[in-house]
PDB file of C-alpha atoms in Angstrom:
ATOM      1  CA  MET A   8     -30.819  17.640 -22.270  1.00  0.00           C
ATOM      2  CA  SER A   9     -28.847  17.232 -18.817  1.00  0.00           C
ATOM      3  CA  GLU A  10     -27.512  20.273 -17.254  1.00  0.00           C
ATOM      4  CA  LEU A  11     -23.685  20.295 -16.898  1.00  0.00           C
ATOM      5  CA  PRO A  12     -22.273  21.440 -13.606  1.00  0.00           C
ATOM      6  CA  GLU A  13     -20.491  24.655 -13.726  1.00  0.00           C
ATOM      7  CA  ILE A  14     -16.855  25.201 -13.418  1.00  0.00           C
ATOM      8  CA  ALA A  15     -15.764  27.751 -11.106  1.00  0.00           C
ATOM      9  CA  ALA A  16     -13.242  30.311 -11.547  1.00  0.00           C
ATOM     10  CA  ALA A  17      -9.697  29.519 -11.324  1.00  0.00           C
ATOM     11  CA  SER A  18      -9.070  30.134  -7.303  1.00  0.00           C
ATOM     12  CA  VAL A  19     -12.004  27.650  -6.619  1.00  0.00           C
ATOM     13  CA  ASP A  20     -10.503  25.114  -3.719  1.00  0.00           C
ATOM     14  CA  ASP A  21      -9.472  21.707  -4.209  1.00  0.00           C
ATOM     15  CA  ALA A  22     -12.747  20.479  -2.478  1.00  0.00           C
ATOM     16  CA  ALA A  23     -14.993  22.247  -4.969  1.00  0.00           C
ATOM     17  CA  LEU A  24     -13.144  20.611  -7.582  1.00  0.00           C
ATOM     18  CA  ASP A  25     -13.639  17.310  -6.165  1.00  0.00           C
ATOM     19  CA  GLN A  26     -17.476  17.993  -6.008  1.00  0.00           C
ATOM     20  CA  LEU A  27     -17.262  18.885 -10.001  1.00  0.00           C
ATOM     21  CA  ALA A  28     -15.461  16.007 -10.877  1.00  0.00           C
ATOM     22  CA  ASP A  29     -17.616  13.694  -8.886  1.00  0.00           C
ATOM     23  CA  ALA A  30     -20.872  15.644 -10.183  1.00  0.00           C
ATOM     24  CA  LEU A  31     -19.447  14.975 -14.160  1.00  0.00           C
ATOM     25  CA  GLY A  32     -18.765  11.265 -13.251  1.00  0.00           C
ATOM     26  CA  PRO A  33     -16.581   8.939 -15.046  1.00  0.00           C
ATOM     27  CA  GLY A  34     -18.464   8.635 -18.067  1.00  0.00           C
ATOM     28  CA  GLY A  35     -19.369   5.457 -20.079  1.00  0.00           C
ATOM     29  CA  ALA A  36     -22.973   4.225 -19.607  1.00  0.00           C
ATOM     30  CA  LEU A  37     -23.189   6.046 -16.131  1.00  0.00           C
ATOM     31  CA  ALA A  38     -23.479   9.464 -17.690  1.00  0.00           C
ATOM     32  CA  PRO A  39     -26.729  10.476 -18.559  1.00  0.00           C
ATOM     33  CA  GLU A  40     -26.585  12.125 -21.901  1.00  0.00           C
ATOM     34  CA  ARG A  41     -27.687   9.480 -24.895  1.00  0.00           C
ATOM     35  CA  ASP A  42     -26.626  11.615 -27.810  1.00  0.00           C
ATOM     36  CA  ARG A  43     -22.894  11.947 -29.088  1.00  0.00           C
ATOM     37  CA  GLU A  44     -22.307  15.322 -28.987  1.00  0.00           C
ATOM     38  CA  ALA A  45     -23.674  15.964 -25.347  1.00  0.00           C
ATOM     39  CA  TYR A  46     -21.816  12.961 -24.321  1.00  0.00           C
ATOM     40  CA  ARG A  47     -18.650  14.526 -25.796  1.00  0.00           C
ATOM     41  CA  ARG A  48     -19.454  18.097 -23.849  1.00  0.00           C
ATOM     42  CA  ARG A  49     -19.502  16.382 -20.421  1.00  0.00           C
ATOM     43  CA  MET A  50     -16.434  14.563 -21.055  1.00  0.00           C
ATOM     44  CA  ALA A  51     -14.879  17.629 -22.435  1.00  0.00           C
ATOM     45  CA  ARG A  52     -15.745  19.338 -19.179  1.00  0.00           C
ATOM     46  CA  ARG A  53     -14.691  16.530 -16.959  1.00  0.00           C
ATOM     47  CA  ARG A  54     -11.176  16.642 -18.696  1.00  0.00           C
ATOM     48  CA  GLU A  55     -10.910  20.664 -17.914  1.00  0.00           C
ATOM     49  CA  VAL A  56     -11.686  20.046 -14.340  1.00  0.00           C
ATOM     50  CA  GLN A  57      -9.335  16.941 -13.982  1.00  0.00           C
ATOM     51  CA  GLN A  58      -6.408  19.094 -15.506  1.00  0.00           C
ATOM     52  CA  GLN A  59      -7.343  22.114 -13.070  1.00  0.00           C
ATOM     53  CA  ARG A  60      -7.187  19.196 -10.328  1.00  0.00           C
ATOM     54  CA  VAL A  61      -3.852  17.729 -11.623  1.00  0.00           C
ATOM     55  CA  GLY A  62      -2.305  21.190 -12.210  1.00  0.00           C
ATOM     56  CA  GLU A  63      -2.822  22.729  -8.599  1.00  0.00           C
ATOM     57  CA  ARG A  64      -1.776  19.408  -6.571  1.00  0.00           C
ATOM     58  CA  ASN A  65       1.899  19.253  -7.724  1.00  0.00           C
ATOM     59  CA  ARG A  66       3.748  18.231  -4.310  1.00  0.00           C
ATOM     60  CA  GLU A  67       5.842  15.568  -3.788  1.00  0.00           C
ATOM     61  CA  LYS A  68       6.538  13.878  -0.254  1.00  0.00           C
ATOM     62  CA  GLY A  69       7.360  10.428   0.864  1.00  0.00           C
ATOM     63  CA  LEU A  70       4.332   8.442   1.478  1.00  0.00           C
ATOM     64  CA  VAL A  71       3.394   6.215   4.363  1.00  0.00           C
ATOM     65  CA  LEU A  72       1.092   3.799   2.677  1.00  0.00           C
ATOM     66  CA  VAL A  73      -1.040   1.116   4.947  1.00  0.00           C
ATOM     67  CA  PHE A  74      -2.487  -1.987   3.642  1.00  0.00           C
ATOM     68  CA  THR A  75      -4.580  -3.631   6.202  1.00  0.00           C
ATOM     69  CA  GLY A  76      -7.806  -5.692   6.711  1.00  0.00           C
ATOM     70  CA  ASP A  77      -8.759  -9.180   6.671  1.00  0.00           C
ATOM     71  CA  GLY A  78      -8.817  -9.687   3.163  1.00  0.00           C
ATOM     72  CA  LYS A  79      -6.144 -11.094   0.748  1.00  0.00           C
ATOM     73  CA  GLY A  80      -3.707  -9.128  -1.251  1.00  0.00           C
ATOM     74  CA  LYS A  81      -1.900  -6.744   1.319  1.00  0.00           C
ATOM     75  CA  THR A  82       1.641  -8.031   0.720  1.00  0.00           C
ATOM     76  CA  THR A  83       0.849  -8.275  -2.928  1.00  0.00           C
ATOM     77  CA  ALA A  84      -0.209  -4.557  -3.337  1.00  0.00           C
ATOM     78  CA  ALA A  85       2.975  -3.487  -1.535  1.00  0.00           C
ATOM     79  CA  LEU A  86       4.824  -6.000  -3.957  1.00  0.00           C
ATOM     80  CA  GLY A  87       3.496  -4.268  -6.784  1.00  0.00           C
ATOM     81  CA  LEU A  88       4.939  -1.109  -5.707  1.00  0.00           C
ATOM     82  CA  VAL A  89       8.086  -2.765  -5.346  1.00  0.00           C
ATOM     83  CA  LEU A  90       7.968  -3.632  -8.753  1.00  0.00           C
ATOM     84  CA  ARG A  91       7.067  -0.311  -9.887  1.00  0.00           C
ATOM     85  CA  THR A  92       9.562   1.349  -8.149  1.00  0.00           C
ATOM     86  CA  LEU A  93      12.390  -1.261  -9.527  1.00  0.00           C
ATOM     87  CA  GLY A  94      10.924  -0.555 -13.084  1.00  0.00           C
ATOM     88  CA  HIS A  95      12.050   3.257 -12.501  1.00  0.00           C
ATOM     89  CA  GLY A  96      15.446   2.412 -11.874  1.00  0.00           C
ATOM     90  CA  GLU A  97      15.102   3.030  -8.003  1.00  0.00           C
ATOM     91  CA  SER A  98      16.473   0.805  -5.142  1.00  0.00           C
ATOM     92  CA  VAL A  99      14.067  -0.845  -2.794  1.00  0.00           C
ATOM     93  CA  ALA A 100      14.197  -2.561   0.835  1.00  0.00           C
ATOM     94  CA  VAL A 101      11.675  -5.277   1.736  1.00  0.00           C
ATOM     95  CA  VAL A 102      12.003  -6.605   5.244  1.00  0.00           C
ATOM     96  CA  GLN A 103       9.134  -9.387   6.195  1.00  0.00           C
ATOM     97  CA  PHE A 104       8.351  -9.710   9.944  1.00  0.00           C
ATOM     98  CA  ILE A 105       6.848 -13.138  11.211  1.00  0.00           C
ATOM     99  CA  LYS A 106       7.107 -14.845   7.671  1.00  0.00           C
ATOM    100  CA  GLY A 107      10.492 -16.581   7.161  1.00  0.00           C
ATOM    101  CA  GLY A 108       9.690 -20.128   7.182  1.00  0.00           C
ATOM    102  CA  TRP A 109       9.719 -20.350   3.264  1.00  0.00           C
ATOM    103  CA  GLN A 110      10.791 -18.635   0.678  1.00  0.00           C
ATOM    104  CA  PRO A 111       7.750 -16.805  -1.491  1.00  0.00           C
ATOM    105  CA  GLY A 112       7.911 -16.851  -5.356  1.00  0.00           C
ATOM    106  CA  GLU A 113       8.291 -13.086  -5.173  1.00  0.00           C
ATOM    107  CA  ALA A 114      11.447 -13.325  -3.588  1.00  0.00           C
ATOM    108  CA  LYS A 115      12.938 -15.315  -6.174  1.00  0.00           C
ATOM    109  CA  ALA A 116      11.419 -13.663  -9.196  1.00  0.00           C
ATOM    110  CA  LEU A 117      12.898 -10.291  -8.053  1.00  0.00           C
ATOM    111  CA  GLU A 118      16.459 -11.614  -7.408  1.00  0.00           C
ATOM    112  CA  LEU A 119      16.635 -10.567 -11.041  1.00  0.00           C
ATOM    113  CA  PHE A 120      16.934  -6.639  -9.816  1.00  0.00           C
ATOM    114  CA  GLY A 121      20.214  -7.688  -8.061  1.00  0.00           C
ATOM    115  CA  GLU A 122      21.544  -4.958  -5.495  1.00  0.00           C
ATOM    116  CA  SER A 123      18.573  -2.691  -6.579  1.00  0.00           C
ATOM    117  CA  LEU A 124      16.703  -4.895  -4.063  1.00  0.00           C
ATOM    118  CA  ALA A 125      17.227  -5.722  -0.603  1.00  0.00           C
ATOM    119  CA  TRP A 126      15.132  -8.771   0.885  1.00  0.00           C
ATOM    120  CA  HIS A 127      15.097  -9.766   4.469  1.00  0.00           C
ATOM    121  CA  ALA A 128      12.737 -12.531   5.542  1.00  0.00           C
ATOM    122  CA  LEU A 129      13.458 -12.370   9.361  1.00  0.00           C
ATOM    123  CA  GLY A 130      10.744 -14.266  11.140  1.00  0.00           C
ATOM    124  CA  GLU A 131      10.858 -18.290  11.349  1.00  0.00           C
ATOM    125  CA  GLY A 132       7.002 -18.431  10.454  1.00  0.00           C
ATOM    126  CA  PHE A 133       3.391 -18.145  12.347  1.00  0.00           C
ATOM    127  CA  THR A 134       3.131 -18.312  16.107  1.00  0.00           C
ATOM    128  CA  TRP A 135       1.367 -21.830  16.107  1.00  0.00           C
ATOM    129  CA  GLU A 136       4.616 -23.235  14.123  1.00  0.00           C
ATOM    130  CA  THR A 137       7.234 -21.382  16.171  1.00  0.00           C
ATOM    131  CA  GLN A 138       5.227 -21.929  19.544  1.00  0.00           C
ATOM    132  CA  ASP A 139       8.045 -19.754  21.535  1.00  0.00           C
ATOM    133  CA  ARG A 140       6.926 -15.995  22.172  1.00  0.00           C
ATOM    134  CA  GLU A 141      10.202 -15.022  23.425  1.00  0.00           C
ATOM    135  CA  ARG A 142      12.054 -15.990  20.509  1.00  0.00           C
ATOM    136  CA  ASP A 143       9.468 -14.266  18.112  1.00  0.00           C
ATOM    137  CA  ARG A 144       9.737 -11.264  19.950  1.00  0.00           C
ATOM    138  CA  GLN A 145      13.400 -11.135  19.590  1.00  0.00           C
ATOM    139  CA  LEU A 146      13.132 -11.826  15.786  1.00  0.00           C
ATOM    140  CA  VAL A 147      10.929  -8.851  15.516  1.00  0.00           C
ATOM    141  CA  GLN A 148      13.098  -6.739  17.203  1.00  0.00           C
ATOM    142  CA  GLN A 149      15.997  -7.750  15.269  1.00  0.00           C
ATOM    143  CA  ALA A 150      13.683  -6.981  12.015  1.00  0.00           C
ATOM    144  CA  TRP A 151      12.997  -3.690  13.348  1.00  0.00           C
ATOM    145  CA  GLU A 152      16.601  -2.735  13.953  1.00  0.00           C
ATOM    146  CA  ARG A 153      17.240  -3.708  10.217  1.00  0.00           C
ATOM    147  CA  SER A 154      14.262  -1.776   8.930  1.00  0.00           C
ATOM    148  CA  CYS A 155      15.602   1.420  10.615  1.00  0.00           C
ATOM    149  CA  SER A 156      18.747   1.309   8.767  1.00  0.00           C
ATOM    150  CA  TYR A 157      16.921   1.427   5.878  1.00  0.00           C
ATOM    151  CA  LEU A 158      14.472   3.791   6.596  1.00  0.00           C
ATOM    152  CA  ALA A 159      17.253   6.185   7.266  1.00  0.00           C
ATOM    153  CA  ASP A 160      18.769   5.283   4.149  1.00  0.00           C
ATOM    154  CA  ALA A 161      18.171   8.049   1.476  1.00  0.00           C
ATOM    155  CA  SER A 162      19.475   5.503  -1.506  1.00  0.00           C
ATOM    156  CA  ARG A 163      16.193   3.455  -0.699  1.00  0.00           C
ATOM    157  CA  LYS A 164      13.048   4.937  -2.630  1.00  0.00           C
ATOM    158  CA  LEU A 165      10.665   2.470  -1.186  1.00  0.00           C
ATOM    159  CA  VAL A 166      11.028   0.368   1.990  1.00  0.00           C
ATOM    160  CA  VAL A 167       8.442  -2.176   2.849  1.00  0.00           C
ATOM    161  CA  LEU A 168       7.639  -3.595   5.972  1.00  0.00           C
ATOM    162  CA  ASP A 169       5.818  -6.588   5.539  1.00  0.00           C
ATOM    163  CA  GLU A 170       3.470  -8.026   8.243  1.00  0.00           C
ATOM    164  CA  VAL A 171       4.537  -5.169  10.617  1.00  0.00           C
ATOM    165  CA  ASN A 172       1.118  -4.665  11.614  1.00  0.00           C
ATOM    166  CA  VAL A 173       1.027  -8.490  12.935  1.00  0.00           C
ATOM    167  CA  ALA A 174       4.227  -7.759  14.773  1.00  0.00           C
ATOM    168  CA  LEU A 175       2.478  -4.648  16.424  1.00  0.00           C
ATOM    169  CA  LYS A 176      -0.725  -6.544  17.149  1.00  0.00           C
ATOM    170  CA  LEU A 177       1.068  -9.586  18.637  1.00  0.00           C
ATOM    171  CA  GLY A 178       2.580  -6.943  20.925  1.00  0.00           C
ATOM    172  CA  TYR A 179       6.096  -7.779  19.759  1.00  0.00           C
ATOM    173  CA  LEU A 180       6.728  -4.217  18.782  1.00  0.00           C
ATOM    174  CA  ALA A 181       5.574  -1.010  19.833  1.00  0.00           C
ATOM    175  CA  VAL A 182       3.655   1.602  17.740  1.00  0.00           C
ATOM    176  CA  GLU A 183       5.841   4.139  19.303  1.00  0.00           C
ATOM    177  CA  GLN A 184       8.868   2.568  17.799  1.00  0.00           C
ATOM    178  CA  VAL A 185       7.067   2.473  14.615  1.00  0.00           C
ATOM    179  CA  LEU A 186       6.388   6.061  14.303  1.00  0.00           C
ATOM    180  CA  GLU A 187       9.600   7.013  15.393  1.00  0.00           C
ATOM    181  CA  GLY A 188      10.878   4.840  12.705  1.00  0.00           C
ATOM    182  CA  LEU A 189       8.864   6.865  10.151  1.00  0.00           C
ATOM    183  CA  ALA A 190      10.310   9.921  11.115  1.00  0.00           C
ATOM    184  CA  LEU A 191      13.784   8.687  10.315  1.00  0.00           C
ATOM    185  CA  ARG A 192      13.151   8.854   6.434  1.00  0.00           C
ATOM    186  CA  PRO A 193      14.328  11.418   3.966  1.00  0.00           C
ATOM    187  CA  GLU A 194      11.927  13.765   2.650  1.00  0.00           C
ATOM    188  CA  LEU A 195      10.966  11.461  -0.542  1.00  0.00           C
ATOM    189  CA  THR A 196      11.337   7.924   0.995  1.00  0.00           C
ATOM    190  CA  HIS A 197       8.234   5.865   0.706  1.00  0.00           C
ATOM    191  CA  VAL A 198       7.075   3.322   2.984  1.00  0.00           C
ATOM    192  CA  ALA A 199       4.659   0.702   2.965  1.00  0.00           C
ATOM    193  CA  LEU A 200       3.402  -1.278   5.867  1.00  0.00           C
ATOM    194  CA  THR A 201       1.346  -4.396   5.698  1.00  0.00           C
ATOM    195  CA  GLY A 202      -0.731  -6.993   7.648  1.00  0.00           C
ATOM    196  CA  ARG A 203      -3.822  -7.143   9.828  1.00  0.00           C
ATOM    197  CA  GLY A 204      -4.837  -5.055  12.639  1.00  0.00           C
ATOM    198  CA  ALA A 205      -2.895  -1.793  11.746  1.00  0.00           C
ATOM    199  CA  PRO A 206      -3.464   0.338  15.182  1.00  0.00           C
ATOM    200  CA  ALA A 207      -5.016   3.353  15.111  1.00  0.00           C
ATOM    201  CA  ALA A 208      -2.000   5.399  15.673  1.00  0.00           C
ATOM    202  CA  LEU A 209      -0.465   4.091  12.426  1.00  0.00           C
ATOM    203  CA  LEU A 210      -3.758   4.591  10.439  1.00  0.00           C
ATOM    204  CA  GLU A 211      -4.066   8.459  11.790  1.00  0.00           C
ATOM    205  CA  ARG A 212      -0.437   8.807  10.552  1.00  0.00           C
ATOM    206  CA  ALA A 213      -0.743   7.419   7.277  1.00  0.00           C
ATOM    207  CA  ASP A 214      -0.937   9.299   3.747  1.00  0.00           C
ATOM    208  CA  LEU A 215      -2.590   6.347   2.346  1.00  0.00           C
ATOM    209  CA  VAL A 216      -4.836   3.701   3.970  1.00  0.00           C
ATOM    210  CA  THR A 217      -6.438   0.631   2.097  1.00  0.00           C
ATOM    211  CA  GLU A 218      -8.230  -2.063   3.866  1.00  0.00           C
ATOM    212  CA  MET A 219      -8.471  -5.417   2.029  1.00  0.00           C
ATOM    213  CA  LYS A 220     -12.474  -6.792   3.096  1.00  0.00           C
ATOM    214  CA  LEU A 221     -12.761 -10.430   2.731  1.00  0.00           C
ATOM    215  CA  LEU A 222     -15.683 -11.901   1.147  1.00  0.00           C
ATOM    216  CA  ARG A 223     -14.881 -15.019   0.020  1.00  0.00           C
ATOM    217  CA  HIS A 224     -11.831 -17.305   0.232  1.00  0.00           C
ATOM    218  CA  PRO A 225     -11.135 -20.850  -0.987  1.00  0.00           C
ATOM    219  CA  PHE A 226      -9.198 -22.063   1.972  1.00  0.00           C
ATOM    220  CA  ARG A 227     -12.233 -21.346   4.361  1.00  0.00           C
ATOM    221  CA  GLU A 228     -15.060 -22.377   1.867  1.00  0.00           C
ATOM    222  CA  GLN A 229     -13.757 -24.936  -0.201  1.00  0.00           C
ATOM    223  CA  GLY A 230     -11.013 -26.605   1.525  1.00  0.00           C
ATOM    224  CA  VAL A 231      -8.401 -25.450  -1.251  1.00  0.00           C
ATOM    225  CA  ARG A 232      -4.789 -25.415   0.137  1.00  0.00           C
ATOM    226  CA  ALA A 233      -2.366 -22.502  -0.150  1.00  0.00           C
ATOM    227  CA  GLN A 234      -1.104 -22.868  -3.999  1.00  0.00           C
ATOM    228  CA  ALA A 235       2.208 -21.351  -5.453  1.00  0.00           C
ATOM    229  CA  GLY A 236       1.634 -18.273  -7.210  1.00  0.00           C
ATOM    230  CA  ILE A 237      -1.447 -17.481  -5.373  1.00  0.00           C
ATOM    231  CA  GLU A 238      -0.472 -17.502  -1.512  1.00  0.00           C
ATOM    232  CA  PHE A 239       3.244 -17.956  -2.006  1.00  0.00           C
TER     233      PHE A 239
END
């Protein structure tokens, strides 16, 4: 019979609790026990550790969440937060940088939430479509001014700055501007920033960073065009 890790006293620190949780594992076929009662004991121990972890981590704060990387799904992840927040009866603002040459399906669908959602697509498309660097820069700065008004608005529980990382990467916006804007937020306002190439200073400031990794893409490998419901 496998030896279960011991749970330390109530004064155990968070790191030790995390180690215990990892040692006990998620269960299922990954657990070493093969008889029912031994497995039940492991999972009961795991539940005890988890309850202690949750009980000791009860802070609330507005989070900075960054979705970056070369893989697909960055905006999709942020919009999942939008839908979740709206579902709790809170107000949300979405400001899209660069994008704006088309109306995505999610913008149409989320119109159902009325004034609870402010949606602004303030770009004119990809750089190879606009072909006007100074015009692009002006639009990004206008989008940033609009973003700051929402970041300072306590009535907005979540602000999404979609493709702002791309605006930073292209040099149309300074990371110092973004960091100053994040400091405008009320204590419990969350902000999600999406796009490839998030700069190191923003990653350092973030509470959560998810990097989408590209393993396979139908456009590159199969010549499949962008399709409604998948890309837009």
